[in-house]
JSON list of C-alpha atoms in Angstrom, two decimals:
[
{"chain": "S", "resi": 58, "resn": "UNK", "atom": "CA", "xyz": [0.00, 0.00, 0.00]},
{"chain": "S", "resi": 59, "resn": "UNK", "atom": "CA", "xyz": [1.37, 3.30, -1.13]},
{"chain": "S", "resi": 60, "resn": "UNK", "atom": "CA", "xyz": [0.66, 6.75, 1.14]},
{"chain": "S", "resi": 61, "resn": "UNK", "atom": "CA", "xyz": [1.16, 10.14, 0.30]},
{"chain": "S", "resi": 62, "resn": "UNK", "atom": "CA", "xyz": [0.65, 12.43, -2.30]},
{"chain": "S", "resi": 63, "resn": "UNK", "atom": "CA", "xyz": [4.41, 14.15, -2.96]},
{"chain": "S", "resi": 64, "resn": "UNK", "atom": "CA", "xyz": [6.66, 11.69, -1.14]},
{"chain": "S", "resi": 65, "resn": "UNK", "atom": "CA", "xyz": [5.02, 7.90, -1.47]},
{"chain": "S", "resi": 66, "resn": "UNK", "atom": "CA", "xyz": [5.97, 5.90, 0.96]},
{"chain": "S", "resi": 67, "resn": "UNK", "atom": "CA", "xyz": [5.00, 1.76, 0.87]},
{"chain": "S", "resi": 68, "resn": "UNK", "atom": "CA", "xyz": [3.29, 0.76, 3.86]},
{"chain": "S", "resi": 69, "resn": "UNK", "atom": "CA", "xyz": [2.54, -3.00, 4.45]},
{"chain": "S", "resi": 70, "resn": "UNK", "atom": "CA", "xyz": [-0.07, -3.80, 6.02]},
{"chain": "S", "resi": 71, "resn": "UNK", "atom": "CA", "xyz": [-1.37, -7.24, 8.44]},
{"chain": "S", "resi": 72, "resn": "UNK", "atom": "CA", "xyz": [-5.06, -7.96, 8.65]},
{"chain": "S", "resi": 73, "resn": "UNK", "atom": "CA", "xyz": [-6.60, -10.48, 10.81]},
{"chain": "S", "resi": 74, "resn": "UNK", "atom": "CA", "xyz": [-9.49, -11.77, 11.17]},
{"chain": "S", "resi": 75, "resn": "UNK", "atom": "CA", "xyz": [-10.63, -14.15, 14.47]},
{"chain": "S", "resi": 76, "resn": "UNK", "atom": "CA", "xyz": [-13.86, -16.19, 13.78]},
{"chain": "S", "resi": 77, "resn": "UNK", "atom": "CA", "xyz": [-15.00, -16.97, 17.51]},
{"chain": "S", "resi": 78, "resn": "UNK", "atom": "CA", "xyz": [-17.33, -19.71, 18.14]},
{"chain": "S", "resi": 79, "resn": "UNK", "atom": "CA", "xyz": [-20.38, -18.76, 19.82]},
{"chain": "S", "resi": 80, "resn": "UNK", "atom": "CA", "xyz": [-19.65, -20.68, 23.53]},
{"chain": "S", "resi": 81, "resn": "UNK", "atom": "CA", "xyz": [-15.84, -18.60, 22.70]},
{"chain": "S", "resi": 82, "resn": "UNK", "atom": "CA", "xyz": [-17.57, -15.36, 23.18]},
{"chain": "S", "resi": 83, "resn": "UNK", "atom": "CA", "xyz": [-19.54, -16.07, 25.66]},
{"chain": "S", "resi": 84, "resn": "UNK", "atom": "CA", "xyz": [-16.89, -16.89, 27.85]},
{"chain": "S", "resi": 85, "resn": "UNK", "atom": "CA", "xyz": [-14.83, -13.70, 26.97]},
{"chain": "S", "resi": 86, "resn": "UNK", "atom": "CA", "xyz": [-18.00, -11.54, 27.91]},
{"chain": "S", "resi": 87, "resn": "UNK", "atom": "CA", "xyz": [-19.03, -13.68, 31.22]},
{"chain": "S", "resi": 88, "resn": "UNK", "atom": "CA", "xyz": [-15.15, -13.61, 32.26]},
{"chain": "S", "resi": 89, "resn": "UNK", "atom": "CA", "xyz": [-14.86, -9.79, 31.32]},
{"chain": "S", "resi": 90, "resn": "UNK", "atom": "CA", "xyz": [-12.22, -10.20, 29.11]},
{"chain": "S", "resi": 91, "resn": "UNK", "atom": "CA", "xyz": [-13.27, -7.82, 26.39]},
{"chain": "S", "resi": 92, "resn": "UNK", "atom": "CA", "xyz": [-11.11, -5.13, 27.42]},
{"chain": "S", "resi": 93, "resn": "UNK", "atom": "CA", "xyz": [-8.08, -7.31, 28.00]},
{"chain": "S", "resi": 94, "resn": "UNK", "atom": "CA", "xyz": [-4.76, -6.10, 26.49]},
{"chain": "S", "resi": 95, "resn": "UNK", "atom": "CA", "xyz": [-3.11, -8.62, 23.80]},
{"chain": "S", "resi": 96, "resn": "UNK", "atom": "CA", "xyz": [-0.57, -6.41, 22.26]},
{"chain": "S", "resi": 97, "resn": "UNK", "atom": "CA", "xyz": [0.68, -3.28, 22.37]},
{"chain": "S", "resi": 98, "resn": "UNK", "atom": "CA", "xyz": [1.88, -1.52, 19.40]},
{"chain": "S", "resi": 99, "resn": "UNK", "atom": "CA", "xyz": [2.81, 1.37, 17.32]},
{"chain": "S", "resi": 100, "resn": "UNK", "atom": "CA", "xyz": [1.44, 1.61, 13.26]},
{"chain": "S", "resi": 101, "resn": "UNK", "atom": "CA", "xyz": [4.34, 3.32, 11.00]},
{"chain": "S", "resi": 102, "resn": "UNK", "atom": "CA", "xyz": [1.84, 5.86, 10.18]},
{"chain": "S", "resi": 103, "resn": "UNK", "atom": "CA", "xyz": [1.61, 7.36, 14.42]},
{"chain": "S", "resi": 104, "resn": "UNK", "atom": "CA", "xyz": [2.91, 10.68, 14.88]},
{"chain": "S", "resi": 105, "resn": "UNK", "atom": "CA", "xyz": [5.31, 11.04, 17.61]},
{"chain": "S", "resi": 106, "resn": "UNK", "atom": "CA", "xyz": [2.57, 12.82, 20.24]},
{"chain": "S", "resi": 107, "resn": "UNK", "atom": "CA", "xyz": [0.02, 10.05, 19.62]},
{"chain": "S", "resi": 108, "resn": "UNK", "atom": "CA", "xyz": [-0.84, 8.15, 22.55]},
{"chain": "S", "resi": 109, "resn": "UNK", "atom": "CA", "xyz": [0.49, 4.56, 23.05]},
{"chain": "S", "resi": 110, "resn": "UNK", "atom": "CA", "xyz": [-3.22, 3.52, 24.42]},
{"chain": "S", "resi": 111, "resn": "UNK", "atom": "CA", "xyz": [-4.54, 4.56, 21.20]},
{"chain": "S", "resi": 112, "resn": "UNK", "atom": "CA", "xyz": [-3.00, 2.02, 19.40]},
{"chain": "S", "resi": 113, "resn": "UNK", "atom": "CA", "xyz": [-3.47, -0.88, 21.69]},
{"chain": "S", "resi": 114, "resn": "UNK", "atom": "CA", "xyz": [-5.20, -4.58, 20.56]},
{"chain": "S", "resi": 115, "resn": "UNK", "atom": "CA", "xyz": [-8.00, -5.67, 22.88]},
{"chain": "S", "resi": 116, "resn": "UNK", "atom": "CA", "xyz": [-10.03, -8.73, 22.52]},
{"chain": "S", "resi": 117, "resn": "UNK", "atom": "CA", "xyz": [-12.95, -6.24, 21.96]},
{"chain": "S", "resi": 118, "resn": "UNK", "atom": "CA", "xyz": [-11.49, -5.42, 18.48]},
{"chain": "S", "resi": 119, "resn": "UNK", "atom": "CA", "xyz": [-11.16, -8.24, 17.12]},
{"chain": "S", "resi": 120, "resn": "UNK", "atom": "CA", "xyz": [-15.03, -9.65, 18.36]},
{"chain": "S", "resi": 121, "resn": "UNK", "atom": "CA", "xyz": [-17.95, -10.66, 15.90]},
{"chain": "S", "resi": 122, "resn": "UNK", "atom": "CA", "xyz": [-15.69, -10.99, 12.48]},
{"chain": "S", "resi": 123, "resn": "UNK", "atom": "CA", "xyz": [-14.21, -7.49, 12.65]},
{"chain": "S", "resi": 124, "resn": "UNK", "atom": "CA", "xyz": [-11.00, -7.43, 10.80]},
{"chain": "S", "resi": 125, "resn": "UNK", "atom": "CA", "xyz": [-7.84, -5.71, 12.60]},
{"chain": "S", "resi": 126, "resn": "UNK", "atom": "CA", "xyz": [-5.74, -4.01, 9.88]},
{"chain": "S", "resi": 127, "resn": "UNK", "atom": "CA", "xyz": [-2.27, -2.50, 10.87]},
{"chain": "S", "resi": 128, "resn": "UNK", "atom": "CA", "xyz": [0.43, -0.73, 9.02]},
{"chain": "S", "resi": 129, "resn": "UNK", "atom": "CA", "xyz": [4.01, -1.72, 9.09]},
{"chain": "S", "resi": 130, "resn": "UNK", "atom": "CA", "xyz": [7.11, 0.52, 7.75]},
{"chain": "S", "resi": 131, "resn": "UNK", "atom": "CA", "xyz": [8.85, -2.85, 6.57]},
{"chain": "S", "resi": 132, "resn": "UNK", "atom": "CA", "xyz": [8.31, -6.47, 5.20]},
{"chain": "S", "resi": 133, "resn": "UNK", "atom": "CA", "xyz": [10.11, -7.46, 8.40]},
{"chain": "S", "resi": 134, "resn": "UNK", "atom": "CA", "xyz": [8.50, -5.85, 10.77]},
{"chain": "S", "resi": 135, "resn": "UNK", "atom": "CA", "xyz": [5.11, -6.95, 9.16]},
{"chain": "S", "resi": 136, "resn": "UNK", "atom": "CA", "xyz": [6.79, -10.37, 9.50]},
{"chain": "S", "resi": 137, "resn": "UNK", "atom": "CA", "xyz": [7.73, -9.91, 13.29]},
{"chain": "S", "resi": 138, "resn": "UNK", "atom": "CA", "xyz": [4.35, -8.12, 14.34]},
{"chain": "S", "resi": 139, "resn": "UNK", "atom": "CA", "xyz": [2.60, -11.43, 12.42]},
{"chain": "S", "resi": 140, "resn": "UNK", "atom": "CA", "xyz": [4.43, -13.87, 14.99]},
{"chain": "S", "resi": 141, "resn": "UNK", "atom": "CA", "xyz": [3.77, -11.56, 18.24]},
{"chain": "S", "resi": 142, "resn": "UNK", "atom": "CA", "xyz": [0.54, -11.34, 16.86]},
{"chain": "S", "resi": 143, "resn": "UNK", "atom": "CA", "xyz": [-0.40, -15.54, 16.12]},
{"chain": "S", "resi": 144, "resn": "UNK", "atom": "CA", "xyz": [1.40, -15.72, 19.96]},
{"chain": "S", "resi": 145, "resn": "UNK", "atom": "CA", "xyz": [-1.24, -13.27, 21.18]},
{"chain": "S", "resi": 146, "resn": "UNK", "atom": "CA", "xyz": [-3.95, -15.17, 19.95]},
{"chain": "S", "resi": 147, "resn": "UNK", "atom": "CA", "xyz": [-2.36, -18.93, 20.71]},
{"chain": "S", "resi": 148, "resn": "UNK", "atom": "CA", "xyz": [-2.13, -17.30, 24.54]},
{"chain": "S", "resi": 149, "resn": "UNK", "atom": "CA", "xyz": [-5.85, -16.31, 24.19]},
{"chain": "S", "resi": 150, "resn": "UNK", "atom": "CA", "xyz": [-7.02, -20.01, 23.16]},
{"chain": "S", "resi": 151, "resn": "UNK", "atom": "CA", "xyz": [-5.34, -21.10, 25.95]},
{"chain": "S", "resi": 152, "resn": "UNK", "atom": "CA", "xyz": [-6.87, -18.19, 28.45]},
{"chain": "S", "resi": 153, "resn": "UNK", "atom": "CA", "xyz": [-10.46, -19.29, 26.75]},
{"chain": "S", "resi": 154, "resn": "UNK", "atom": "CA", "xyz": [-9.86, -22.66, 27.45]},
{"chain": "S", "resi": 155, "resn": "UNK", "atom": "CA", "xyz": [-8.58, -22.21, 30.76]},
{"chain": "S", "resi": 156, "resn": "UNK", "atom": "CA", "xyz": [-11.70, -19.71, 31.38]},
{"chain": "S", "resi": 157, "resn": "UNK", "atom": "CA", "xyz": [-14.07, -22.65, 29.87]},
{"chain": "S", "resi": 158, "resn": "UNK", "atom": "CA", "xyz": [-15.04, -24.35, 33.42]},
{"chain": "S", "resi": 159, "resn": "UNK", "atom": "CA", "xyz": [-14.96, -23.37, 36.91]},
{"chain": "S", "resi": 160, "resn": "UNK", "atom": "CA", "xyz": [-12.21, -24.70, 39.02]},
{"chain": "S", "resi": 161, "resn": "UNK", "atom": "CA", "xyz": [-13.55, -26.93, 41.62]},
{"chain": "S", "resi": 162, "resn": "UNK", "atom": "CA", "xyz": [-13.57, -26.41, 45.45]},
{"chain": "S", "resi": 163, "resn": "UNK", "atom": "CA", "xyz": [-11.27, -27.54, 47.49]},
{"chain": "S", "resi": 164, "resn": "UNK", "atom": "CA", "xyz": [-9.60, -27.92, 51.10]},
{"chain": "S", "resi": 165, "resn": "UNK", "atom": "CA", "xyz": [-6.04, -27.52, 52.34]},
{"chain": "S", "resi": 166, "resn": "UNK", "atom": "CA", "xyz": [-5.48, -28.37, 55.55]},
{"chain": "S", "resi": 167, "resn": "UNK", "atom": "CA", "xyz": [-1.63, -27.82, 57.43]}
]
């Protein structure tokens, strides 16, 4: 993707796209982890006074289909934020599945 109207500058860009299953989502809302954190990061086009929150990937934005685009300055940093990103998500199957039942009670006596 090209940007600019003088001075073009390539951008490359990662989209993703999380298909949740239905008993997926409604563990993320009954667990309130919507608004949990699973990357921060910084698109090439941010200006340098731009907050860091702005920029941040919750679960909420990537909910219901919605596609997550971000733009990279180089082919390998769109390759690097692609494996921190599958990581993310590989840590959030495993927080989902963790999340799936309720522990069980328990005693511990000393």
């Amino acid at each position: 993707m090209q940007r600019g109207l003088l001075f073009k500058k390539t951008l490359y860009e990662v989209a993703c796209t999380v298909l949740f299953s239905h008993e997926e989502i409604q563990i993320l809302r009954q667990r309130n982890l919507l608004k949990t954190k699973l990357l921060d990061r910084r698109p090439a086009t941010a200006k340098v006074d731009d907050r860091d929150e702005k920029f941040e990937l919750l679960i909420n934005d990537l909910i219901n289909g919605k596609t997550d685009r971000f733009l990279l300055a180089d082919p390998s940093a769109a390759k690097r934020y692609e494996e921190t990103l599958l990581e993310a998500l590989q840590q959030l199957k495993r927080w989902i599945s963790d999340n799936a039942e309720l522990a069980d009670d328990f005693v511990v006596e000393f």
